[in-house]
Amino acid sequence: MIIDLRSDTVTKPTPKMLEAILNAKVGDDVFGEDSTVTKLEHYMEELFGMDTAVYFPTGSMANQAAIKLHTQPGDELICDIWAHVYNFEAGGASFNSGVSCKLIQGNRGMITAEQVEESINPPDFYHSPLTSLVCLENTTNKGGGACYDFNEILKIREVCNKHKLGFHLDGARLMNAIVAKGHTPKQYGEVFDSISICLSKGLGAPIGTVLMGNTEVMKKARRIRKVFGGAMRQIGFMAAAGLYGITKNVERLQEDHQKAKEIEETLISQMYVSRVEPVETNIIIFYLKEGLSQELFLSKMNDLGVKISSMGQGKLRLVTHLDYSPEMHKRFLEIINSVEL
Ligand SMILES: *Cc1c(COP(=O)(O)O)cnc(C)c1O
C-alpha cells in the first residue's frame, strides 16, 4: 500500500467521475460549442453569484490571466511573501504582465488590511510602480491550509475600494475554506473582483480551474486565455469531471479535514517532532527536532510506503485527499507512532 500525502493533486478519477467523463456531451469549445464546459461555467457563476466564469486548464494559468486582466505593464501587485502567484508560477507575473510584486510578511500566508494600506505606492509619485492589484490566497498553501478571517477580507476590500485597486483571490482551495469556516460561495463572490478555484485538488478532477469575475474585469478573459495558449477543443470531457467534483465532492472535504486534525494530534506527541502548525483544513505542516535529518526521515517514510513532500526551510508538508482512504489513515497513524529516528 502506497500512502501518497505529497499533495491533494495526486487523486485519480473515481469510477463515478469516469462515468461522468464518458457520458459528457462535447463540442469544440473554441467555437463556444462544448455544452459541458458551458454548463460548468454557468454552474460556477450561479454558485458564486458572479457574472462570468471561464474554464482554464490550470490554476497557474487562471491566476496569471487574472493578473493580466487587472494590471498594465510596470504596475505592482501586493501579495504575501509566501503567495503561490509569486513563488510557484515561474515568475509569470513579470513574464506575462510586466508586473512586480510588493511582498508582505504576513501570518501563515495571510496579510492584513493595515499591511495592504501601508504597501500602496502613492499614485502621484510617478517614480514608483503604480499599485493596481491585491492578491490573497485562501486557504494558504505554504501557510499550511490556514483560512482568512472573513472580516479581514472585508477590511481589505474597503482599502481596495478607497485606492481603486483590483482584488483577486487565488482560491485554489477555497472550497476547503468555505467548508471549514461555514461561509457561502456567494459571500466570496460579493467581495472579490475575480476568484480562481481549482477543480483538480480536493475536488478530485484530473485537471481544470475556473476563473470567475464581474463583467468589467472578465471582458478580455477569453482573449488572454488564448494568448496564453489555453483555448481548448472537446474539453467537456474534463469539464464533466470538474462539474462532478464541484457538485459531489465539496461536503466530503470535511473528512479530509478531520483526518488532517487526527494526524496533527498524533504528530504533536512524537519525540522527533518539534512543532506542528495548527491544522485548519487538509494541510499539515510540521518540523523535525533540531539535529534530526530530514533526508533520513523522508527515506524511512519512503521505505514504509509513505510519500511526503518537503517545502524547504525545514518544513515538511502532508496533504489529505479523496484517495487517502480510512485504511491508509489507520496505517499512517501507526507508522507515525512507531517510526524511530
Ligand atoms: C495548486 C495551486 C495553484 C494552481 O496550481 P496549478 O498546478 O497550476 O493548477 C494556485 N494557487 C495555489 C495556492 C495552489 O495551491
mmCIF file of N, CA and C in Angstrom, residues 11 13 40 46-47 53 87 119 135 139 170 173 188-189 197 217 231 255 272 282 286 304 308 328 334:
data_model
loop_
_atom_site.group_PDB
_atom_site.id
_atom_site.type_symbol
_atom_site.label_atom_id
_atom_site.label_comp_id
_atom_site.label_asym_id
_atom_site.label_seq_id
_atom_site.Cartn_x
_atom_site.Cartn_y
_atom_site.Cartn_z
ATOM 1 N N THR A 11 -4.838 12.730 -6.736
ATOM 2 C CA THR A 11 -6.034 11.887 -6.860
ATOM 3 C C THR A 11 -6.302 11.506 -8.316
ATOM 4 N N PRO A 13 -9.412 9.931 -11.016
ATOM 5 C CA PRO A 13 -10.883 9.914 -11.087
ATOM 6 C C PRO A 13 -11.462 8.604 -10.534
ATOM 7 N N LEU A 40 -20.609 23.893 -16.849
ATOM 8 C CA LEU A 40 -19.725 24.101 -15.693
ATOM 9 C C LEU A 40 -19.559 25.596 -15.412
ATOM 10 N N GLU A 46 -23.517 30.812 -11.099
ATOM 11 C CA GLU A 46 -24.669 30.708 -10.187
ATOM 12 C C GLU A 46 -24.199 30.568 -8.741
ATOM 13 N N LEU A 47 -23.286 29.606 -8.547
ATOM 14 C CA LEU A 47 -22.836 29.247 -7.202
ATOM 15 C C LEU A 47 -22.218 30.446 -6.482
ATOM 16 N N ALA A 53 -17.762 33.166 -15.720
ATOM 17 C CA ALA A 53 -16.778 32.147 -15.343
ATOM 18 C C ALA A 53 -16.144 31.603 -16.616
ATOM 19 N N ASN A 87 5.595 32.746 -5.805
ATOM 20 C CA ASN A 87 6.609 31.698 -5.604
ATOM 21 C C ASN A 87 6.558 30.521 -6.570
ATOM 22 N N SER A 119 1.384 49.339 2.066
ATOM 23 C CA SER A 119 2.216 48.904 0.934
ATOM 24 C C SER A 119 1.858 49.574 -0.385
ATOM 25 N N CYS A 135 -3.605 40.538 -4.307
ATOM 26 C CA CYS A 135 -3.919 39.109 -4.452
ATOM 27 C C CYS A 135 -3.882 38.435 -3.080
ATOM 28 N N THR A 139 -7.586 28.717 0.911
ATOM 29 C CA THR A 139 -6.666 28.618 2.015
ATOM 30 C C THR A 139 -5.232 28.875 1.531
ATOM 31 N N ASP A 170 -6.755 34.000 -5.118
ATOM 32 C CA ASP A 170 -6.263 32.694 -5.544
ATOM 33 C C ASP A 170 -6.951 31.690 -4.625
ATOM 34 N N ARG A 173 -7.816 26.370 -3.159
ATOM 35 C CA ARG A 173 -8.506 25.519 -2.179
ATOM 36 C C ARG A 173 -9.599 26.299 -1.444
ATOM 37 N N TYR A 188 -18.164 35.140 -0.874
ATOM 38 C CA TYR A 188 -16.884 35.398 -1.539
ATOM 39 C C TYR A 188 -17.085 36.108 -2.875
ATOM 40 N N GLY A 189 -18.117 35.674 -3.608
ATOM 41 C CA GLY A 189 -18.403 36.284 -4.910
ATOM 42 C C GLY A 189 -18.682 37.770 -4.797
ATOM 43 N N ILE A 197 -10.626 28.981 -8.821
ATOM 44 C CA ILE A 197 -10.902 27.798 -7.994
ATOM 45 C C ILE A 197 -10.405 26.552 -8.713
ATOM 46 N N VAL A 217 -14.152 43.146 -15.408
ATOM 47 C CA VAL A 217 -12.827 42.515 -15.302
ATOM 48 C C VAL A 217 -12.650 41.401 -16.340
ATOM 49 N N ALA A 231 -6.797 27.979 -25.138
ATOM 50 C CA ALA A 231 -8.127 27.695 -25.698
ATOM 51 C C ALA A 231 -8.145 26.228 -26.107
ATOM 52 N N GLU A 255 -14.171 15.398 5.670
ATOM 53 C CA GLU A 255 -13.483 14.147 6.053
ATOM 54 C C GLU A 255 -11.963 14.321 5.947
ATOM 55 N N TYR A 272 10.284 13.028 17.812
ATOM 56 C CA TYR A 272 11.071 13.591 16.708
ATOM 57 C C TYR A 272 10.479 14.873 16.124
ATOM 58 N N ASN A 282 -6.933 20.780 5.169
ATOM 59 C CA ASN A 282 -6.391 19.471 4.809
ATOM 60 C C ASN A 282 -4.871 19.440 4.691
ATOM 61 N N PHE A 286 4.743 20.426 9.496
ATOM 62 C CA PHE A 286 5.430 20.169 10.764
ATOM 63 C C PHE A 286 6.941 20.214 10.569
ATOM 64 N N LEU A 304 8.655 2.793 4.058
ATOM 65 C CA LEU A 304 7.403 2.285 4.636
ATOM 66 C C LEU A 304 6.203 2.545 3.711
ATOM 67 N N ILE A 308 6.009 11.904 1.254
ATOM 68 C CA ILE A 308 5.820 13.194 1.922
ATOM 69 C C ILE A 308 6.626 14.227 1.145
ATOM 70 N N MET A 328 -5.654 3.598 4.810
ATOM 71 C CA MET A 328 -4.351 4.276 4.736
ATOM 72 C C MET A 328 -4.145 5.153 5.967
ATOM 73 N N GLU A 334 -0.341 4.611 12.640
ATOM 74 C CA GLU A 334 0.526 3.585 13.262
ATOM 75 C C GLU A 334 1.993 3.866 12.934
#
